[in-house]
Each structure stands twice: as C-alpha cells, then as structure tokens.
mmCIF file of C-alpha atoms in Angstrom:
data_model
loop_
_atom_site.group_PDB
_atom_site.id
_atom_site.type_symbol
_atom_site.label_atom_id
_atom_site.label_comp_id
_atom_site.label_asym_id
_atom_site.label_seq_id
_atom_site.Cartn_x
_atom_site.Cartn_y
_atom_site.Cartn_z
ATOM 1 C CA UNK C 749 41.254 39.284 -178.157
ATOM 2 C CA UNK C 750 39.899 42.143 -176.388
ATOM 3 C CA UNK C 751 39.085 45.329 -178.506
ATOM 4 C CA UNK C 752 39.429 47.544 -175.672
ATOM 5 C CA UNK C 753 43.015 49.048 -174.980
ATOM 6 C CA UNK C 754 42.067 50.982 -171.305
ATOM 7 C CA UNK C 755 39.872 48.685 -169.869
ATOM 8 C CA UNK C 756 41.882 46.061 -170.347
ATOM 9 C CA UNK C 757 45.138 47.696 -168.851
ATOM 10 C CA UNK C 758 43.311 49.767 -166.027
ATOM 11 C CA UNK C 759 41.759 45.933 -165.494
ATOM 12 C CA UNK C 760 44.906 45.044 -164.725
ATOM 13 C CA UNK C 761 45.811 47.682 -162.608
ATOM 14 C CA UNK C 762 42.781 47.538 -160.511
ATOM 15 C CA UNK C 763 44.012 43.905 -160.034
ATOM 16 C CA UNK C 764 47.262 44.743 -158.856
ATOM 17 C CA UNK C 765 46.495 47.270 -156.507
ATOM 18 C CA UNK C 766 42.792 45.959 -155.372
ATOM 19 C CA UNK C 767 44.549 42.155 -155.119
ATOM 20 C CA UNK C 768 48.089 41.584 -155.066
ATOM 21 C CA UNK C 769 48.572 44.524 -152.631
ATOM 22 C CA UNK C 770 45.244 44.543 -151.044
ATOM 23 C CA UNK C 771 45.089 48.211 -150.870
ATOM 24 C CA UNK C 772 41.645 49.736 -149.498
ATOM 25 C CA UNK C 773 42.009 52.561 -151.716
ATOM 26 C CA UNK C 774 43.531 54.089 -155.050
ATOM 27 C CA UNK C 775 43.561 57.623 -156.726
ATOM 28 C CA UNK C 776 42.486 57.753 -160.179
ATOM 29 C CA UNK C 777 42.590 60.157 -162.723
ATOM 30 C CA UNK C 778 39.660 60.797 -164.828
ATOM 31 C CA UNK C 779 40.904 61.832 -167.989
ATOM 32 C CA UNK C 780 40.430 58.839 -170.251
ATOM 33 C CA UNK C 781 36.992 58.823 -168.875
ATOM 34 C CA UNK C 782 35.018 55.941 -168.041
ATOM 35 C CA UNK C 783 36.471 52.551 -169.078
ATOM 36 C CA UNK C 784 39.809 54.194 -167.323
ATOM 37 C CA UNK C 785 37.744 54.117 -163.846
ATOM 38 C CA UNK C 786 34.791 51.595 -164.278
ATOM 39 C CA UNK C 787 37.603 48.860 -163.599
ATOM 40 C CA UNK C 788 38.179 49.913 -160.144
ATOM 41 C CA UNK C 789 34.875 50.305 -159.154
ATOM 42 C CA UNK C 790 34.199 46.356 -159.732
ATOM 43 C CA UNK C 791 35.634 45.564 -156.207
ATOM 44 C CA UNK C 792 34.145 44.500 -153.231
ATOM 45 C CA UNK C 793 34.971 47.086 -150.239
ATOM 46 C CA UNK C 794 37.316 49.012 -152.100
ATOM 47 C CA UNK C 795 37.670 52.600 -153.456
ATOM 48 C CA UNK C 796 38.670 54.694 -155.696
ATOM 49 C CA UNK C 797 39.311 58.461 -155.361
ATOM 50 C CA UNK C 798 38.638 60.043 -158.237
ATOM 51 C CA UNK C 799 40.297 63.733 -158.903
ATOM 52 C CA UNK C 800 38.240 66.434 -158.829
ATOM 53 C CA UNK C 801 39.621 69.754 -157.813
ATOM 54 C CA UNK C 802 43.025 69.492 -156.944
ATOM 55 C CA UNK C 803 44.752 71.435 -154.448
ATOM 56 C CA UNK C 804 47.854 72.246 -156.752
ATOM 57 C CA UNK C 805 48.054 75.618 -158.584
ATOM 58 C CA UNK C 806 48.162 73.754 -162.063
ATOM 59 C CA UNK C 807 44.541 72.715 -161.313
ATOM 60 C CA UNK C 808 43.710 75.752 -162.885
ATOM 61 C CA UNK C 809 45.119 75.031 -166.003
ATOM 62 C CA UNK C 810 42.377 72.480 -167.079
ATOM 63 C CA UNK C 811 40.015 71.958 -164.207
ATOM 64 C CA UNK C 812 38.557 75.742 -163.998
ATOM 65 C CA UNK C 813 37.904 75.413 -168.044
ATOM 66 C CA UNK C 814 34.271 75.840 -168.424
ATOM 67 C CA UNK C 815 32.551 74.489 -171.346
ATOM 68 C CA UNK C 816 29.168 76.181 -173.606
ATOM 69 C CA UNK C 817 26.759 75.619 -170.573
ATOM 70 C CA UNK C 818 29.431 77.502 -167.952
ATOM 71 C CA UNK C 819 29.976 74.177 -166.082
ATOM 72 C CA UNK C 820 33.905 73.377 -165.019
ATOM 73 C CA UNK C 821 35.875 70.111 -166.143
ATOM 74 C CA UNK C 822 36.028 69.241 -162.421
ATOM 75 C CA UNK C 823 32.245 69.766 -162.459
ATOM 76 C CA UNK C 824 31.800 67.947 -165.065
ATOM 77 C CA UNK C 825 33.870 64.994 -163.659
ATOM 78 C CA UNK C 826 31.960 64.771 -160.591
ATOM 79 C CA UNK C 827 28.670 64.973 -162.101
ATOM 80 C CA UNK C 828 29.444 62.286 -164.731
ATOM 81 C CA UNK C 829 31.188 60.002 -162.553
ATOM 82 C CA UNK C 830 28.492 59.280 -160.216
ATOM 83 C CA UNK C 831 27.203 57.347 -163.162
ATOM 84 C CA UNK C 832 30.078 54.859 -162.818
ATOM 85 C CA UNK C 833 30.407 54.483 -159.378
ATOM 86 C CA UNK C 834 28.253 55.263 -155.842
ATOM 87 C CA UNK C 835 29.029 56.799 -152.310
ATOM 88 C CA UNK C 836 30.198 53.335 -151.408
ATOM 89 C CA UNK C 837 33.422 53.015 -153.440
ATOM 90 C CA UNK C 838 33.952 56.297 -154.777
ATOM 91 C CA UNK C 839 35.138 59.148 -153.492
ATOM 92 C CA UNK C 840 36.833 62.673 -155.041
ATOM 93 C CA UNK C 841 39.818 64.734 -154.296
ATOM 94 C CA UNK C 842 39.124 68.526 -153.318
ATOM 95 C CA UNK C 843 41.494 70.615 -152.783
ATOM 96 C CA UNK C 844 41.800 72.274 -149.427
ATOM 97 C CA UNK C 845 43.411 75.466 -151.279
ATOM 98 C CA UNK C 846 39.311 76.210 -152.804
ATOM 99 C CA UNK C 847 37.778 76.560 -149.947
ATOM 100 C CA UNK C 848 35.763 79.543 -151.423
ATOM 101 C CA UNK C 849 34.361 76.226 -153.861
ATOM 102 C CA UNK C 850 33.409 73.844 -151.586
ATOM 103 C CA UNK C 851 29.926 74.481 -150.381
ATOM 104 C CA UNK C 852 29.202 74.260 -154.707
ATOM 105 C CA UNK C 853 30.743 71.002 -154.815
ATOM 106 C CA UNK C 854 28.727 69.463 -152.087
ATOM 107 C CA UNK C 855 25.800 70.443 -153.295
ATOM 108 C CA UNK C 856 27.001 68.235 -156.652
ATOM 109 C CA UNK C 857 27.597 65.387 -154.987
ATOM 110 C CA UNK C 858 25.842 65.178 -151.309
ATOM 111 C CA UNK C 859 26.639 61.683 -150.072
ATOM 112 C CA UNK C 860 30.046 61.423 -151.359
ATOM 113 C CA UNK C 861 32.870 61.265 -149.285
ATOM 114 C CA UNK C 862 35.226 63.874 -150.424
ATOM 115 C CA UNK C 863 39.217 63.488 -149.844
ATOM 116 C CA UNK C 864 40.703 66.522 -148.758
ATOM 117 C CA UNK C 865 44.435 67.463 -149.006
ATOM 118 C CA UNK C 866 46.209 71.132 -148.902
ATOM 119 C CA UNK C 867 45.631 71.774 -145.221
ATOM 120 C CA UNK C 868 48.463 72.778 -143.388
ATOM 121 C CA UNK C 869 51.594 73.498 -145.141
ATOM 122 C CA UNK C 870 49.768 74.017 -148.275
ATOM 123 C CA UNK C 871 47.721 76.991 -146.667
ATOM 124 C CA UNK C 872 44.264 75.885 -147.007
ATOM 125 C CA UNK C 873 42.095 76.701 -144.164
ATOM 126 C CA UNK C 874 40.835 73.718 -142.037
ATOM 127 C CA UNK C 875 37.668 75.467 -140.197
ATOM 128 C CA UNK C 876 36.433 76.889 -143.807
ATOM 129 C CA UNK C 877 36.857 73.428 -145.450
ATOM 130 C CA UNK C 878 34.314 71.802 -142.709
ATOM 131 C CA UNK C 879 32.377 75.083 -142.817
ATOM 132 C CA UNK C 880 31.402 74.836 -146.176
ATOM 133 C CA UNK C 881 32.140 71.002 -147.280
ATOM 134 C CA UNK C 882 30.881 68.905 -144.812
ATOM 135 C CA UNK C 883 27.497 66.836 -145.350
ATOM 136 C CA UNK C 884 25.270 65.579 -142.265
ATOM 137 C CA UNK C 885 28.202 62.717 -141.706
ATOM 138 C CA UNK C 886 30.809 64.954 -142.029
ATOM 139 C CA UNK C 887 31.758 63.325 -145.636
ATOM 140 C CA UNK C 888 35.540 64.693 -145.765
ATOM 141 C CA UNK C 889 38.405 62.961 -145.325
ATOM 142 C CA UNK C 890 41.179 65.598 -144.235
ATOM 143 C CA UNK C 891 44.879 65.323 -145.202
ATOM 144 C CA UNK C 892 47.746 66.633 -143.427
ATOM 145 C CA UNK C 893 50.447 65.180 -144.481
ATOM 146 C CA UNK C 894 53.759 67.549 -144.060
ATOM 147 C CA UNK C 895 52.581 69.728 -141.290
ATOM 148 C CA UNK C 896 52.708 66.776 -139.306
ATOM 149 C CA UNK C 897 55.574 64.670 -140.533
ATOM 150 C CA UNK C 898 57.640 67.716 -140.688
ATOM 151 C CA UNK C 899 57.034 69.220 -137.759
ATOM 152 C CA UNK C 900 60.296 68.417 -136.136
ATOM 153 C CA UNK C 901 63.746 67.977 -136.382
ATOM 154 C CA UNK C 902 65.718 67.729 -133.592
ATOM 155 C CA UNK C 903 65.979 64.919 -130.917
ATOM 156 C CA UNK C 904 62.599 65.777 -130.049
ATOM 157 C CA UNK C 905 60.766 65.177 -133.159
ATOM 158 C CA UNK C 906 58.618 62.809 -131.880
ATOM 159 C CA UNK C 907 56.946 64.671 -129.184
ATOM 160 C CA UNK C 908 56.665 67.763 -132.330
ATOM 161 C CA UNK C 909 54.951 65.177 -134.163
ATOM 162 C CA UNK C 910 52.593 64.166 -131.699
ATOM 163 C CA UNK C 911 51.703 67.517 -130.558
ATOM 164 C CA UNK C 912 51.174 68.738 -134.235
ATOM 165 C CA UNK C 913 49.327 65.590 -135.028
ATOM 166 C CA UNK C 914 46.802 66.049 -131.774
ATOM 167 C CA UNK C 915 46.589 69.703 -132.657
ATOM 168 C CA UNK C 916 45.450 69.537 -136.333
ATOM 169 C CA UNK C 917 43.269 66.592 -134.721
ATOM 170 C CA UNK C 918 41.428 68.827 -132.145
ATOM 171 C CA UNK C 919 40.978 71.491 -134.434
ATOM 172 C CA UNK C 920 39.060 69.358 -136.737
ATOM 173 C CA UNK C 921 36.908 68.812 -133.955
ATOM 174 C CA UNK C 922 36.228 72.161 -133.332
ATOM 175 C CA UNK C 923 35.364 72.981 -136.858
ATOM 176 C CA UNK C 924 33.173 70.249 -136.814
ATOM 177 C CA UNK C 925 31.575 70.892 -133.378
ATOM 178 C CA UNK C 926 32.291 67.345 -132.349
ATOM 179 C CA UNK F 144 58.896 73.141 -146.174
ATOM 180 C CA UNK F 145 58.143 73.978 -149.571
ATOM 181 C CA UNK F 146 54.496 74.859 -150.102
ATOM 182 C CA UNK F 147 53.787 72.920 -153.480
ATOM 183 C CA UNK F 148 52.100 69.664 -152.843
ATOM 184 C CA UNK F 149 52.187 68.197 -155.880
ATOM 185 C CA UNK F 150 55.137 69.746 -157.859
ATOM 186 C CA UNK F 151 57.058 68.007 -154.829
ATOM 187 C CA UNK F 152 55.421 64.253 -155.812
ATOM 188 C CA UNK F 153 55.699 65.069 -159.459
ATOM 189 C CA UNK F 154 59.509 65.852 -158.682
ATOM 190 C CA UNK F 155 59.859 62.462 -156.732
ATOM 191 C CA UNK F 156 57.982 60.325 -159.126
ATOM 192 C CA UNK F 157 60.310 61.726 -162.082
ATOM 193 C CA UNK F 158 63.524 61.018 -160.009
ATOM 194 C CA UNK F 159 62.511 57.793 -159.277
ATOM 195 C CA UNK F 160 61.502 56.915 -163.194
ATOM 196 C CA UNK F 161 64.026 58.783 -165.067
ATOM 197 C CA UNK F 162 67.040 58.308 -162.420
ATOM 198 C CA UNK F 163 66.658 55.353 -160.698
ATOM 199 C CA UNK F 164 64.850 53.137 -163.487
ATOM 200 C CA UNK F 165 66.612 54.967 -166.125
ATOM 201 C CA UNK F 166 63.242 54.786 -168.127
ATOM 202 C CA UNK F 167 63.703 56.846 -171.419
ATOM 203 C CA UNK F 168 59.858 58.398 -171.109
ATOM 204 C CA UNK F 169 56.951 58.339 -169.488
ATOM 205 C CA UNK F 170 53.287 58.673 -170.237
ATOM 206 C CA UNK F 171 51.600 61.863 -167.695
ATOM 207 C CA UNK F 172 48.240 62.524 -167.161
ATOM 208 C CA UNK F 173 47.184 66.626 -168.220
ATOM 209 C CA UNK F 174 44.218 66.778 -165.476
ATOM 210 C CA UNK F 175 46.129 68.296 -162.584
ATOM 211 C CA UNK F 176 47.882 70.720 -164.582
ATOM 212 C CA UNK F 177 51.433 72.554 -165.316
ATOM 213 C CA UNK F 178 52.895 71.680 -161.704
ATOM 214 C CA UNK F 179 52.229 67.862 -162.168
ATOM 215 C CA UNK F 180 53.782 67.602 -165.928
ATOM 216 C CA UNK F 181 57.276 70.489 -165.357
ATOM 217 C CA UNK F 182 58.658 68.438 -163.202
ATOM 218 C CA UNK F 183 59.735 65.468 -165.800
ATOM 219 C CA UNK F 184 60.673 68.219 -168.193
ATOM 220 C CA UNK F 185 63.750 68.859 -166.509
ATOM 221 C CA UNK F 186 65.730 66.211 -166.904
ATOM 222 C CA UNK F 187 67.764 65.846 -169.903
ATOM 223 C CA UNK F 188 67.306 63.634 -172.599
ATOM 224 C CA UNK F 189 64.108 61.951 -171.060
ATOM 225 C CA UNK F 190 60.543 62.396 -172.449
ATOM 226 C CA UNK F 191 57.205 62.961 -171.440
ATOM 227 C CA UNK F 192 54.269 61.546 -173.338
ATOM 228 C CA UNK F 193 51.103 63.649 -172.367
ATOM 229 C CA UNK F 194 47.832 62.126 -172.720
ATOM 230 C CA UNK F 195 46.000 64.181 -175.782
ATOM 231 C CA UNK F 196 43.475 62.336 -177.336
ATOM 232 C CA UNK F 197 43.402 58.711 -176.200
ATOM 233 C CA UNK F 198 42.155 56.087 -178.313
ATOM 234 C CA UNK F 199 40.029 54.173 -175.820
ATOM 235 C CA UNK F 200 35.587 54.739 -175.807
ATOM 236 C CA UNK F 201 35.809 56.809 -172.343
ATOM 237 C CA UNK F 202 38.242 59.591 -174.577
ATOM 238 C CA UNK F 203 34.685 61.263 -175.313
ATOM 239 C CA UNK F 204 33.510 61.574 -171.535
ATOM 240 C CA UNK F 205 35.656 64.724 -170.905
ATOM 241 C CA UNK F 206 39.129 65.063 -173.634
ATOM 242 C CA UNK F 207 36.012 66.228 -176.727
ATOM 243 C CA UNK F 208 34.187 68.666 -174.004
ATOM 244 C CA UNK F 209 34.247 71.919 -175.807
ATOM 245 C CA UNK F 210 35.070 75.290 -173.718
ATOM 246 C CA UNK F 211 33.260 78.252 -174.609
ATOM 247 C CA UNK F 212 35.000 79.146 -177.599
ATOM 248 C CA UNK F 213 34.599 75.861 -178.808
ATOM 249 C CA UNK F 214 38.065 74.781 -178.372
ATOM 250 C CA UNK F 215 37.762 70.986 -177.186
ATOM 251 C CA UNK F 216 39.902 69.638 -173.647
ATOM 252 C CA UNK F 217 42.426 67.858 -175.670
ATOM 253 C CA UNK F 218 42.877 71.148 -178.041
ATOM 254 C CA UNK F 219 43.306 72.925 -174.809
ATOM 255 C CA UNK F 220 45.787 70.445 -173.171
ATOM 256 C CA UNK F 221 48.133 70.176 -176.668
ATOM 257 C CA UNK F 222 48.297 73.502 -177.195
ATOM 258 C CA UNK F 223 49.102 74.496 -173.411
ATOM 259 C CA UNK F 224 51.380 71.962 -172.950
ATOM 260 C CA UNK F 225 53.838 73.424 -175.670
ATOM 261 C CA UNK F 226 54.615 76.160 -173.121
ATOM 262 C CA UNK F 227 55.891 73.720 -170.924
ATOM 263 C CA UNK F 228 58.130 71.428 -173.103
ATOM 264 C CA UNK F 229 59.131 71.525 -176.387
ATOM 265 C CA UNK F 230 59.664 69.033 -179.731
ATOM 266 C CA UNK F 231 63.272 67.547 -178.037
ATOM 267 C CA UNK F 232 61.336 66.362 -174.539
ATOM 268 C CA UNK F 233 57.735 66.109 -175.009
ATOM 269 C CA UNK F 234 55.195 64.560 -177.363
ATOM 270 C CA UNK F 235 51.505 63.940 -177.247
ATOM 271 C CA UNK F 236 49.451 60.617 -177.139
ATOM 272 C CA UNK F 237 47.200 60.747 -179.952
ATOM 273 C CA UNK F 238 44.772 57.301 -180.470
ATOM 274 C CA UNK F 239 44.623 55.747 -183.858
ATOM 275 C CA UNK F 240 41.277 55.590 -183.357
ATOM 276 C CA UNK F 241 40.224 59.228 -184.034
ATOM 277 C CA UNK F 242 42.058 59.106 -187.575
ATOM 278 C CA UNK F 243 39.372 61.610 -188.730
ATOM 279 C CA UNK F 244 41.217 64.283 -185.917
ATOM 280 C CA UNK F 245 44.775 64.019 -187.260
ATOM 281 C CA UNK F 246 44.963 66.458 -189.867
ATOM 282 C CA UNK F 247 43.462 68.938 -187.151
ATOM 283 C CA UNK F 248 45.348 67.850 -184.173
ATOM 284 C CA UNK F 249 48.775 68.153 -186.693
ATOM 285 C CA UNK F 250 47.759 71.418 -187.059
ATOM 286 C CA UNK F 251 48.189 72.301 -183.654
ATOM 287 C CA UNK F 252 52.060 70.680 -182.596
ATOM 288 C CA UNK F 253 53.405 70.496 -186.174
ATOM 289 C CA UNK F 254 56.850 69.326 -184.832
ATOM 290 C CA UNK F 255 55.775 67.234 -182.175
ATOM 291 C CA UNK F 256 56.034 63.586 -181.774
ATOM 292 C CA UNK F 257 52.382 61.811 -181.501
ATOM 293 C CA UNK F 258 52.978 58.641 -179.614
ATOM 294 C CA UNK F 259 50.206 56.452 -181.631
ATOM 295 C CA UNK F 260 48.421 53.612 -179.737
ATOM 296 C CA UNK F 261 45.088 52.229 -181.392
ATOM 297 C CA UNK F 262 46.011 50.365 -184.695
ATOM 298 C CA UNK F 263 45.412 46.413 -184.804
ATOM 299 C CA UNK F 264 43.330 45.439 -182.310
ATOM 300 C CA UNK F 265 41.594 48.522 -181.439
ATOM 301 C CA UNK F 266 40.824 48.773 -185.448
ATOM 302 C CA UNK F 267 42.813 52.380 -186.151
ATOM 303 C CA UNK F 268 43.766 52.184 -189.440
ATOM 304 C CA UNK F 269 47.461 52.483 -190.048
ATOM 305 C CA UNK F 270 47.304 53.929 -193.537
ATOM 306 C CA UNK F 271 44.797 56.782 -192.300
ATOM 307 C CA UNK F 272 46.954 57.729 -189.885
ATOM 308 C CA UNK F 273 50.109 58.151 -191.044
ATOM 309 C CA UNK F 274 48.566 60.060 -194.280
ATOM 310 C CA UNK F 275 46.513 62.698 -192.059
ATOM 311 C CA UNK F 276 48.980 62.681 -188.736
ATOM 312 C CA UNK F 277 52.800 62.503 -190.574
ATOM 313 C CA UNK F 278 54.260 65.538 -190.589
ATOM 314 C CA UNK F 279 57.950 66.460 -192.826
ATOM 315 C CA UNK F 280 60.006 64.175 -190.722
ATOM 316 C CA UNK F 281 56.860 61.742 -190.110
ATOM 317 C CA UNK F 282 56.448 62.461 -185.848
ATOM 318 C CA UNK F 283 54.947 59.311 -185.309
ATOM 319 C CA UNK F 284 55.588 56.675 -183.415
ATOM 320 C CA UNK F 285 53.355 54.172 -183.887
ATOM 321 C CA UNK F 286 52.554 51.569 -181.192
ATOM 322 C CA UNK F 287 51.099 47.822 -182.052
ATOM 323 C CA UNK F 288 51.211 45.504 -179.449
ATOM 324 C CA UNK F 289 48.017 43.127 -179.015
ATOM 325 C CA UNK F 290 48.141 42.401 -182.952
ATOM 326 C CA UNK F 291 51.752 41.541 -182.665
ATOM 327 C CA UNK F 292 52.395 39.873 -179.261
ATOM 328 C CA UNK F 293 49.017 37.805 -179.834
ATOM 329 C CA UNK F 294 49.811 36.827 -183.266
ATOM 330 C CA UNK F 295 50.114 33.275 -182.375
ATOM 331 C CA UNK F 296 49.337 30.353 -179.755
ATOM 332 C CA UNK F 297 50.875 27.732 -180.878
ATOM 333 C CA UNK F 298 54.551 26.124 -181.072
ATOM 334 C CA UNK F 299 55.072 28.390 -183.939
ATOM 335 C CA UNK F 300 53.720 31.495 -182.113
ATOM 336 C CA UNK F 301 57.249 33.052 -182.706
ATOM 337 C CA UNK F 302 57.133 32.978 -186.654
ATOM 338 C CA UNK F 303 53.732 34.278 -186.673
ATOM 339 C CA UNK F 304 54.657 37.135 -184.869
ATOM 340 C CA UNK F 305 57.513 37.682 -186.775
ATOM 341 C CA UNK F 306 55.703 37.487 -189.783
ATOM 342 C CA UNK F 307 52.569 40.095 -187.942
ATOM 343 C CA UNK F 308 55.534 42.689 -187.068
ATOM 344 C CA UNK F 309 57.304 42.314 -190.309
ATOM 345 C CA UNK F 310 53.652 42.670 -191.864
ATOM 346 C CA UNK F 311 52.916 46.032 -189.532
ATOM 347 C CA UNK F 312 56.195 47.109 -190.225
ATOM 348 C CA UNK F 313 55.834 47.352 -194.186
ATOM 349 C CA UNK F 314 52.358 48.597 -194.249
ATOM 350 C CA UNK F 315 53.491 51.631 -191.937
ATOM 351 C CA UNK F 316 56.636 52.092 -194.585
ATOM 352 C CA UNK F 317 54.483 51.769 -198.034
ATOM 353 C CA UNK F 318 51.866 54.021 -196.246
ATOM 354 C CA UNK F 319 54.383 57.080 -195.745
ATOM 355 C CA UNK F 320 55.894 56.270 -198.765
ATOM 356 C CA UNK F 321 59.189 55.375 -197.410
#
C-alpha cells in the first residue's frame, strides 16, 4: 500500500486525462505543492499549465501575499516549480488583467511558455501583454475566449465570429511585429 | 457579457456538481481566490471543503510559506475564507498528518468542520487528532479509506474490512471520549 495520499490520486488523474482522454494539456493548481503536479509531468508530449497569476480579481487574495524575503506566492510558485517540470511540458497561467507584472514574470521564468487568458472581455490589454511578456519565441499563448464566441447573436453570428476571431488574430500580429 | 472570467466557471462548475449531480460537497482549491470559492456558497444546503492544510509531503512547498507577519498561507486562507462562508456551508481540509498544528489551526475556525484525511495509511494518528483538533461538538470528520477499503485480498476481504472500519470506528469514539 502506497503511503502517499496525492500522488497517488493526482496519479490517477494524470492517467485519466493524459490517457483515457488523450488530452495534450491540463491546468493544475499548485497548492498541494509538488507530489500534486510531479504526476503530470511524467508524460511523454504532454503538459501541464500550472497557475500562476490568475486573471480573476480573487487572485489577489492569496497570490499577491508576499512572504519575509518580499517575494509573492505566484512568485514563489513559478520559481519552485521549474524544479518539477521544464519548458517542454510545463507551462503557467498569467493573467492578461497584470499586464503592469509581466515583464517581472518573464524575467522568472525565460523559456517558459506562458498561457494567457483575460484579453478581451476581461479588459486586459493585448499589445501590453506581448510588449512586456513575450520571450525571443514569443512564449505566450493568448486566450480569447468570449470576445470571440460572443460576438454575435443574430442570424449573422457566424460572419461576427469570424471577423472578431481574424481581428483579435491580426492584432496579435501587430503587437508582435509579425 | 459579464466581465468575470472565472466567477462565471466557478458558477458553472457549482451548477453542474451541486444541481445536476446533486453532490452534497465539494473539495475547492484557495489559490485563485474569493471569486473561484463564492460561487458554491450559494447554494443551499451544499458544502464546500477548502483545501487548508493538506496532509500530503508537497503541503510544505507553498500552504507553511510565512507572509511578513509571519502568518503562514494556510493561516491566511482559513482565516479569509470565514468571510466568505460560514460554519452551516463551509469547512476546511485539515491533514492528519500535521497533528502537531491542530490545537493552533482550532484556534483559528473554532466552529468549523475540519474534513480530516491522513489517518491509516498516511500514519496520522487518530487519537492525536481528535484530542488537539475536536472542538465542543467534535467538528471533525474524519476520513479513512486506504486502511479500510484495503483491509483485505482475499475471499474474506469483506469481514476484514468490516472488522478494520468497526476497529477505526471505536478508536475514533474511545479517543473523544464518546
């Protein structure tokens, strides 16, 4: 019998998700800490996104809190983490809505692919989040998820969507002088 | 289009457990905050078991990180989280493992419900707990599932875990004196 409670449970998880569904990818909260993530990393070509700083406003309940040395949870999360895992199956949620934070948290983790949600009907500024978060790949992954889907209504929603969809796509571009 | 991001998937996942599974609680993750945990507050008669102190090893990478006044995550989390719910709809997961914490952590949510995982197999001891963690009307709820559900492997697996639940179930009522 297996001492460990998390490991084995998030073992099984990371089986369910990595196998039976063959998803490429699953978040992951880090607040059980290391044998709640280490699980997921032990897959061939797939990743996990770890939280980091999340767009939400509750992220500042926790995530801000800085400990004796000044350095935030969320710092301290994607510091520590890059002991479990590597740029090639792990990732971290930032928050489009910190773009002010961005160009700190790169300079934490430089290779590291960072998933982005909050643009668009959240209010977090696409051209500031490439500003100051991309690396010399680019290294985000930008979400917009309900400016898109929602951008229509009537009979016409498609053609909304599209032109929302190739708008928010173009602008990235820009940003990122592509 | 409502601007919250994840007060809107918080509000969908808690439909979906507490109407259409009907599940009487579920366990919710601190990290992201007040907008990710309010959501399954507001249904009646349902709980929500936040994640406090967890009794797996990886509970030390971030839940015992100390902010500056020395006041440790999982202190922060317990204690902010009693703004959100209260005694009737919310408890805390507290591991059998850090018996030595109890008496502290009792301190801070004297009426709540801990939801107690960590005794048998992951070696909590039962007896430590309950003396250090019971409050006047006990508020625990102590969890045992490896020790009881692996009891046995052989044709008579099912009278020796009768006999391992019947055995957990006496030790937890001599140990609060019941």
């Amino acid at each position: 019998m297996q001492k460990r409670d998390i490991g084995n449970t998030s073992k099984m998880y990371a089986k369910t998700y990595f196998e039976y569904f063959d998803f490429d990818a699953v978040t992951v909260a880090p607040y059980m800490g290391s044998d709640s993530v280490t699980p997921f990393l032990e897959f061939t070509s797939k990743w996990v996104i770890l939280l980091g700083l999340t767009s939400n406003e509750g992220s500042a309940d926790f995530q801000n809190i800085s400990d004796k040395n000044g350095k935030t949870l969320y710092e301290n999360v994607i510091t520590k983490a890059q002991n479990w895992g590597s740029p090639d199956n792990l990732m971290f949620v930032i928050g489009a809505t910190h773009a002010e934070s961005f160009a700190s948290i790169r300079q934490l983790a430089k290779e590291y692919f960072f998933l982005v949600p909050g643009v668009g009907a959240q209010g977090g500024d696409l051209s500031s989040v490439i500003n100051h978060g991309r690396n010399d790949e680019i290294g985000l992954l930008i979400n917009s998820s309900r400016e898109i889907i929602y951008a229509g209504y009537g009979l016409d929603f498609q053609e909304k969507i599209r032109a929302k969809a190739i708008d928010v796509s173009n602008k990235m571009s820009e940003s990122a002088d592509l």
